[in-house]
Backbone as JSON, one array per atom type, in Angstrom:
{
  "sequence": "MLIDPAVWCEDRRMNTEDIVRSWAQRWNAGDAAGMTELFTVDCSYRDRAFQTHFTGLEGVAEWMRITQSHIPDLHIELHAAFGNERQAMARYTLSGTFGPDHPFDAGQEVAGSTFSVPAASCFTVREGRIHAVEDFYNLADVMRQLGLPAGPFTPRESRRSG",
  "N": [[-17.15, 6.06, 1.11], [-15.97, 8.33, -0.63], [-13.55, 11.52, -0.85], [-13.21, 14.71, -1.68], [-9.82, 16.01, -3.04], [-7.12, 16.17, -0.22], [-7.64, 18.5, 2.57], [-6.43, 20.56, 4.73], [-7.53, 20.68, 8.16], [-8.97, 23.39, 10.18], [-7.58, 23.03, 12.72], [-4.92, 21.85, 11.64], [-5.13, 19.2, 11.58], [-5.97, 16.55, 9.23], [-9.24, 14.57, 8.65], [-9.59, 10.87, 8.79], [-10.72, 9.91, 6.08], [-10.0, 12.06, 4.62], [-6.78, 11.46, 5.04], [-6.33, 9.14, 4.04], [-6.97, 9.3, 1.41], [-5.13, 11.19, 0.93], [-2.62, 9.39, 1.37], [-2.73, 7.44, -0.56], [-2.47, 9.13, -2.81], [-0.08, 10.46, -2.49], [1.63, 8.11, -2.71], [0.91, 7.26, -5.38], [2.38, 9.27, -6.45], [4.9, 9.06, -5.89], [6.05, 10.44, -3.82], [7.7, 10.07, -1.22], [8.52, 12.22, 0.6], [6.79, 13.62, 1.05], [4.75, 11.89, 1.83], [5.8, 11.11, 4.25], [5.05, 13.15, 6.08], [2.35, 13.06, 6.56], [2.56, 11.41, 8.64], [3.02, 10.13, 12.32], [6.0, 10.5, 14.32], [6.66, 8.44, 15.44], [5.92, 5.65, 13.94], [4.58, 3.26, 11.99], [4.97, 0.72, 9.57], [3.98, -1.78, 7.47], [3.76, -4.56, 5.34], [1.88, -6.77, 4.36], [2.02, -8.84, 2.47], [4.56, -8.82, 1.12], [5.82, -9.36, 3.42], [7.0, -7.01, 5.15], [8.57, -4.56, 7.35], [8.69, -1.51, 8.35], [10.02, 1.09, 10.77], [9.23, 4.45, 12.22], [9.84, 7.66, 10.43], [11.71, 7.62, 8.76], [12.13, 4.69, 7.71], [9.19, 4.92, 6.93], [9.68, 6.49, 4.51], [11.97, 5.1, 3.09], [10.65, 2.71, 2.23], [9.2, 3.57, 0.96], [10.76, 3.98, -1.27], [11.92, 2.13, -2.01], [10.1, 0.47, -2.95], [9.23, 2.03, -5.26], [11.54, 1.86, -6.61], [11.41, -0.51, -7.36], [8.57, -0.95, -8.59], [8.22, 1.52, -10.69], [5.92, 2.64, -11.53], [3.94, 1.85, -9.82], [0.77, 2.45, -8.85], [-2.5, 3.41, -7.1], [-5.58, 2.92, -6.98], [-8.07, 3.93, -5.57], [-10.94, 2.61, -4.29], [-12.76, 2.96, -1.95], [-13.0, 4.37, 1.26], [-12.82, 4.7, 4.47], [-13.56, 5.67, 8.15], [-12.56, 5.9, 11.8], [-11.72, 8.5, 14.08], [-9.76, 7.21, 15.53], [-8.93, 5.19, 13.29], [-8.76, 3.66, 10.14], [-9.86, 2.68, 7.13], [-8.94, 1.36, 3.91], [-10.13, 0.07, 0.81], [-8.9, -0.75, -2.33], [-7.21, -1.1, -5.8], [-4.6, -2.4, -6.58], [-1.68, -1.33, -8.75], [0.55, -1.8, -11.31], [3.8, -1.79, -12.69], [6.75, -3.88, -13.1], [9.97, -3.1, -12.73], [13.42, -3.21, -14.22], [15.3, -3.14, -11.5], [13.63, -5.44, -9.6], [12.26, -7.65, -7.1], [12.72, -10.18, -6.88], [13.99, -13.54, -7.52], [17.29, -13.61, -9.33], [17.18, -14.53, -12.61], [14.74, -14.77, -12.89], [12.94, -12.98, -15.02], [11.11, -10.47, -14.85], [10.96, -7.81, -15.6], [9.24, -5.08, -16.89], [6.96, -6.57, -16.89], [3.4, -6.41, -16.2], [1.08, -5.85, -13.25], [-2.17, -6.44, -11.53], [-4.29, -6.14, -8.81], [-6.61, -6.5, -6.14], [-6.54, -4.84, -3.21], [-6.24, -4.1, 0.58], [-5.99, -1.56, 3.15], [-5.16, -1.16, 6.19], [-5.3, 1.57, 8.6], [-3.67, 3.05, 11.73], [-4.55, 5.66, 13.71], [-3.09, 8.78, 15.26], [-3.83, 11.63, 16.51], [-4.46, 13.17, 14.24], [-2.98, 11.97, 12.44], [-1.03, 9.35, 10.31], [-0.41, 6.45, 12.31], [0.03, 3.91, 12.11], [0.48, 1.67, 9.47], [-1.06, -1.04, 7.66], [-0.67, -3.0, 5.0], [-2.18, -5.25, 2.74], [-2.78, -8.16, 0.37], [-2.64, -10.43, -2.06], [0.3, -11.96, -2.49], [0.65, -14.2, -4.15], [-1.34, -13.9, -6.23], [-0.14, -11.95, -7.41], [2.25, -12.68, -8.16], [1.35, -14.9, -9.98], [0.53, -13.09, -11.86], [3.03, -12.01, -13.23], [3.85, -14.43, -14.37], [5.3, -16.43, -12.65], [6.26, -18.92, -10.33], [3.81, -19.59, -7.7], [3.64, -20.55, -5.29], [2.76, -23.54, -3.27], [0.32, -24.59, -3.97], [-1.75, -24.63, -6.43], [-4.85, -24.18, -7.72], [-6.27, -26.7, -9.9], [-8.13, -26.72, -12.86], [-9.91, -28.86, -12.72], [-10.29, -28.6, -10.3], [-11.92, -26.45, -9.37], [-14.54, -24.83, -7.36], [-17.94, -24.48, -8.73]],
  "CA": [[-17.28, 7.02, 0.75], [-14.67, 8.92, -1.18], [-13.72, 12.47, -0.55], [-12.27, 15.72, -2.64], [-8.48, 16.19, -2.25], [-7.25, 16.3, 1.13], [-7.75, 20.07, 3.1], [-6.42, 20.45, 6.17], [-8.83, 21.2, 8.86], [-8.22, 24.48, 11.22], [-6.34, 22.71, 14.02], [-4.17, 21.41, 11.28], [-5.14, 17.5, 11.44], [-7.36, 15.83, 9.11], [-10.02, 13.7, 9.23], [-9.3, 9.7, 8.61], [-10.97, 9.66, 5.01], [-8.84, 12.89, 4.15], [-5.74, 10.92, 5.69], [-6.22, 8.01, 2.99], [-6.93, 9.83, 0.39], [-3.38, 11.61, 0.94], [-2.06, 8.74, 1.45], [-3.14, 7.48, -1.54], [-1.79, 10.5, -3.92], [1.58, 10.42, -2.17], [2.03, 6.46, -3.67], [1.0, 7.55, -6.74], [3.08, 10.44, -7.14], [6.04, 8.51, -5.56], [6.28, 11.26, -2.99], [8.09, 9.64, 0.0], [9.19, 13.22, 1.43], [4.93, 14.26, 1.38], [4.35, 10.74, 2.22], [5.89, 11.13, 5.83], [4.15, 14.21, 6.75], [1.17, 12.58, 6.99], [2.79, 9.67, 9.55], [3.57, 10.22, 13.44], [7.38, 10.37, 14.02], [7.45, 7.09, 15.96], [5.24, 5.17, 12.96], [4.87, 1.78, 11.73], [4.41, 0.41, 7.93], [3.89, -3.16, 7.24], [3.27, -4.58, 4.0], [2.07, -8.08, 4.9], [2.29, -9.88, 1.44], [5.71, -9.14, 1.16], [6.46, -9.71, 4.96], [7.89, -6.14, 5.01], [8.03, -4.11, 8.22], [9.71, -0.55, 8.71], [9.41, 1.92, 11.64], [9.9, 5.73, 12.19], [9.62, 8.56, 9.23], [12.88, 7.68, 7.7], [11.68, 3.9, 7.75], [8.24, 5.1, 5.61], [10.17, 6.76, 2.98], [12.84, 3.98, 2.38], [10.24, 1.45, 2.22], [8.28, 4.16, -0.63], [11.8, 4.6, -2.5], [12.25, 0.56, -2.26], [8.86, 0.02, -3.78], [9.24, 3.12, -6.38], [12.55, 1.4, -7.42], [10.75, -2.14, -8.05], [7.74, -0.7, -9.22], [8.18, 2.56, -10.84], [4.67, 3.27, -12.06], [2.56, 1.95, -8.96], [-0.71, 3.23, -8.6], [-3.39, 2.83, -6.29], [-7.02, 3.32, -7.65], [-9.16, 4.0, -4.55], [-12.68, 2.33, -4.2], [-13.59, 3.12, -0.43], [-12.39, 4.73, 2.63], [-13.73, 5.29, 5.95], [-12.93, 5.26, 9.33], [-13.59, 7.49, 12.99], [-10.56, 9.41, 14.38], [-8.42, 6.49, 15.64], [-8.72, 4.3, 12.76], [-9.28, 3.82, 8.79], [-9.6, 1.36, 6.23], [-8.84, 1.79, 2.29], [-9.72, -0.85, -0.28], [-8.06, -0.17, -3.72], [-7.13, -1.83, -6.85], [-2.97, -1.82, -6.84], [-1.16, -1.87, -9.92], [2.34, -1.24, -11.92], [4.78, -2.48, -13.72], [7.58, -4.3, -12.44], [10.75, -2.48, -13.6], [14.79, -4.18, -13.89], [15.48, -3.84, -10.17], [12.62, -5.89, -9.14], [12.82, -8.34, -5.71], [12.31, -12.01, -7.68], [15.48, -14.4, -7.91], [17.64, -14.2, -10.45], [16.66, -15.66, -13.6], [13.27, -14.59, -12.8], [12.89, -11.69, -15.95], [9.75, -10.03, -14.51], [11.25, -6.28, -15.81], [8.14, -5.11, -17.75], [5.61, -7.49, -16.43], [2.13, -5.63, -14.94], [-0.12, -6.53, -12.76], [-3.27, -5.25, -11.34], [-4.24, -7.05, -7.41], [-7.58, -5.91, -5.18], [-5.96, -4.9, -1.89], [-6.82, -3.35, 1.14], [-5.01, -0.73, 4.6], [-5.78, -0.76, 7.43], [-4.65, 2.43, 9.45], [-4.04, 3.7, 12.99], [-4.46, 6.99, 13.35], [-3.19, 9.83, 16.1], [-3.86, 13.03, 16.31], [-4.56, 13.58, 12.93], [-1.72, 11.82, 11.54], [-0.92, 7.46, 10.55], [0.73, 6.22, 13.63], [0.61, 2.59, 11.67], [-0.36, 0.96, 8.05], [-0.92, -2.94, 7.09], [-0.98, -3.19, 3.6], [-2.91, -6.72, 2.28], [-3.38, -8.31, -0.93], [-2.45, -11.41, -2.26], [0.99, -11.84, -3.22], [0.56, -15.03, -5.11], [-1.91, -13.0, -7.47], [0.89, -10.85, -8.17], [3.44, -13.29, -8.66], [0.81, -15.48, -11.52], [0.4, -12.17, -13.49], [3.99, -12.13, -13.59], [4.42, -15.81, -14.6], [6.48, -16.79, -11.66], [5.74, -20.21, -9.28], [2.99, -18.83, -7.2], [3.81, -21.21, -4.23], [2.98, -24.88, -3.77], [-1.24, -24.95, -3.98], [-2.59, -23.72, -7.36], [-5.98, -25.3, -7.8], [-6.16, -26.89, -11.08], [-9.31, -26.69, -13.28], [-10.96, -29.72, -12.2], [-10.81, -28.79, -8.82], [-12.37, -25.68, -8.78], [-16.23, -25.27, -7.65], [-18.34, -23.27, -9.44]],
  "C": [[-15.91, 7.71, 0.15], [-14.67, 10.51, -1.4], [-12.95, 13.19, -1.84], [-10.85, 15.43, -1.96], [-8.44, 16.52, -1.11], [-7.21, 17.61, 1.27], [-7.39, 19.69, 4.42], [-7.37, 21.04, 6.85], [-8.19, 22.35, 9.7], [-7.22, 24.09, 12.11], [-5.52, 21.64, 13.44], [-4.0, 19.75, 11.06], [-6.55, 17.69, 10.34], [-7.92, 14.83, 9.45], [-9.37, 12.33, 8.23], [-9.23, 9.54, 7.15], [-9.93, 10.75, 4.12], [-7.28, 12.03, 3.97], [-5.16, 9.78, 4.29], [-6.16, 8.41, 1.9], [-5.35, 10.18, 0.07], [-2.48, 10.8, 0.79], [-1.58, 8.04, 0.18], [-2.2, 8.33, -3.13], [-0.66, 10.34, -3.87], [1.97, 9.06, -2.84], [2.15, 6.99, -4.95], [1.74, 8.4, -7.45], [4.51, 10.19, -6.59], [6.53, 9.85, -4.67], [6.73, 11.05, -1.72], [8.4, 10.86, 0.9], [7.64, 13.82, 2.09], [4.35, 13.1, 2.24], [4.68, 10.96, 3.86], [5.29, 12.07, 6.6], [2.95, 13.63, 7.23], [1.28, 11.19, 8.06], [3.24, 10.69, 10.98], [4.95, 10.04, 13.57], [7.74, 8.64, 14.59], [6.15, 5.76, 14.75], [5.34, 3.9, 12.53], [4.13, 1.56, 10.15], [5.01, -1.11, 7.59], [3.18, -3.51, 5.85], [3.22, -6.2, 4.2], [2.17, -9.27, 3.63], [4.11, -10.15, 1.22], [6.93, -9.11, 2.56], [7.37, -8.39, 5.22], [7.91, -5.16, 6.71], [9.08, -3.15, 8.71], [9.18, 0.38, 9.8], [10.13, 3.24, 11.46], [9.75, 6.35, 10.49], [10.66, 7.97, 8.26], [12.69, 5.93, 7.06], [10.52, 3.76, 6.4], [9.03, 5.8, 4.48], [11.24, 5.68, 2.62], [11.53, 2.97, 2.19], [9.53, 2.2, 0.75], [9.67, 3.85, -1.37], [12.35, 2.74, -2.71], [11.08, -0.13, -3.18], [9.26, 0.67, -5.23], [10.34, 1.97, -7.26], [12.51, 0.52, -8.17], [9.84, -1.79, -8.84], [7.69, 0.77, -9.76], [6.79, 3.28, -11.4], [3.36, 3.06, -11.36], [1.28, 2.71, -9.11], [-1.98, 2.39, -7.48], [-4.47, 3.81, -6.87], [-7.96, 3.15, -6.39], [-10.25, 4.0, -4.82], [-13.35, 2.86, -2.98], [-12.4, 3.45, 0.55], [-13.31, 5.14, 3.69], [-13.26, 4.76, 7.05], [-13.37, 6.3, 10.39], [-11.81, 7.67, 13.11], [-9.69, 8.57, 15.04], [-7.98, 5.45, 14.68], [-9.35, 4.69, 11.19], [-9.19, 2.45, 8.03], [-9.64, 2.02, 4.96], [-9.12, -0.11, 1.76], [-9.74, -0.41, -1.38], [-7.73, -1.19, -4.75], [-5.45, -1.32, -6.72], [-2.18, -2.36, -7.87], [-0.01, -1.53, -10.17], [2.69, -2.11, -12.48], [6.59, -2.84, -13.59], [9.06, -3.55, -13.3], [12.5, -3.4, -13.64], [15.35, -4.42, -12.25], [13.94, -4.31, -9.48], [13.26, -7.24, -7.95], [12.95, -9.88, -5.99], [14.08, -12.28, -7.65], [16.08, -13.98, -9.05], [17.61, -15.06, -11.06], [15.41, -15.88, -13.93], [12.41, -13.39, -13.76], [11.37, -11.19, -15.59], [9.7, -8.47, -15.3], [9.93, -6.29, -17.03], [7.08, -5.99, -17.91], [4.75, -6.39, -15.62], [1.3, -6.62, -14.24], [-1.3, -5.61, -11.99], [-4.22, -6.78, -10.09], [-5.52, -5.79, -6.87], [-6.7, -6.11, -3.95], [-6.74, -3.67, -0.58], [-5.65, -3.17, 2.65], [-5.94, -0.81, 5.49], [-4.79, 0.34, 8.51], [-5.0, 2.7, 10.81], [-3.72, 5.01, 13.19], [-4.15, 7.71, 15.15], [-3.16, 10.91, 16.14], [-3.7, 13.36, 14.93], [-3.79, 13.21, 11.96], [-2.04, 10.08, 11.56], [0.36, 7.24, 11.6], [0.94, 4.83, 12.78], [-0.03, 2.46, 10.38], [-0.14, 0.09, 8.32], [-1.24, -2.95, 5.57], [-1.32, -4.78, 3.42], [-3.3, -6.88, 0.92], [-2.4, -9.53, -0.79], [-1.4, -11.74, -3.09], [1.49, -12.96, -4.68], [-0.17, -14.62, -6.76], [-0.72, -12.32, -8.26], [1.62, -11.68, -8.74], [2.75, -14.67, -10.07], [0.68, -14.65, -12.44], [1.59, -12.16, -14.03], [4.49, -13.3, -14.28], [5.16, -16.34, -14.03], [5.37, -17.84, -10.99], [5.24, -19.26, -8.3], [2.95, -19.52, -5.87], [2.86, -22.83, -4.47], [1.51, -25.54, -3.86], [-1.98, -24.14, -5.15], [-3.6, -24.59, -7.85], [-5.91, -25.43, -9.33], [-7.75, -26.96, -11.47], [-10.07, -27.46, -12.6], [-11.35, -29.56, -10.83], [-11.9, -27.68, -8.19], [-14.06, -25.8, -8.97], [-16.71, -23.8, -8.23], [-19.8, -22.8, -9.08]]
}
């Protein structure tokens, strides 16, 4: 269930659905400073597709800066957010357009290429703030949409089951 935009509770902590909504809003706005306000000081951020791991508030801000430099119009369309006081899950569509400063090898021109993939994130919450987040999406789907090789196995039409 999606909720209205984030509202602070009386004790200055948000519930987990508010946190997830605010997290998506900060990504969409490219607001690294605002994003760090959602996290604990000893936080962790992992992107499983790109195999990156950042720690601490500076790490979260750095991951946002790197991502925004590669995908300036990154967008999260949140479909579902739920959880309890210690953990949360989000299901969303992750999309954007790669800029000239992209993470792929030279000779692989993807600037101006767009992608849109299903994604999910798992959140660990402490005292109303994000302690850890892990993003999951299929990097091969992103690469295929960019016209890049997507790994050693790409199903041929004849192998697909219907």
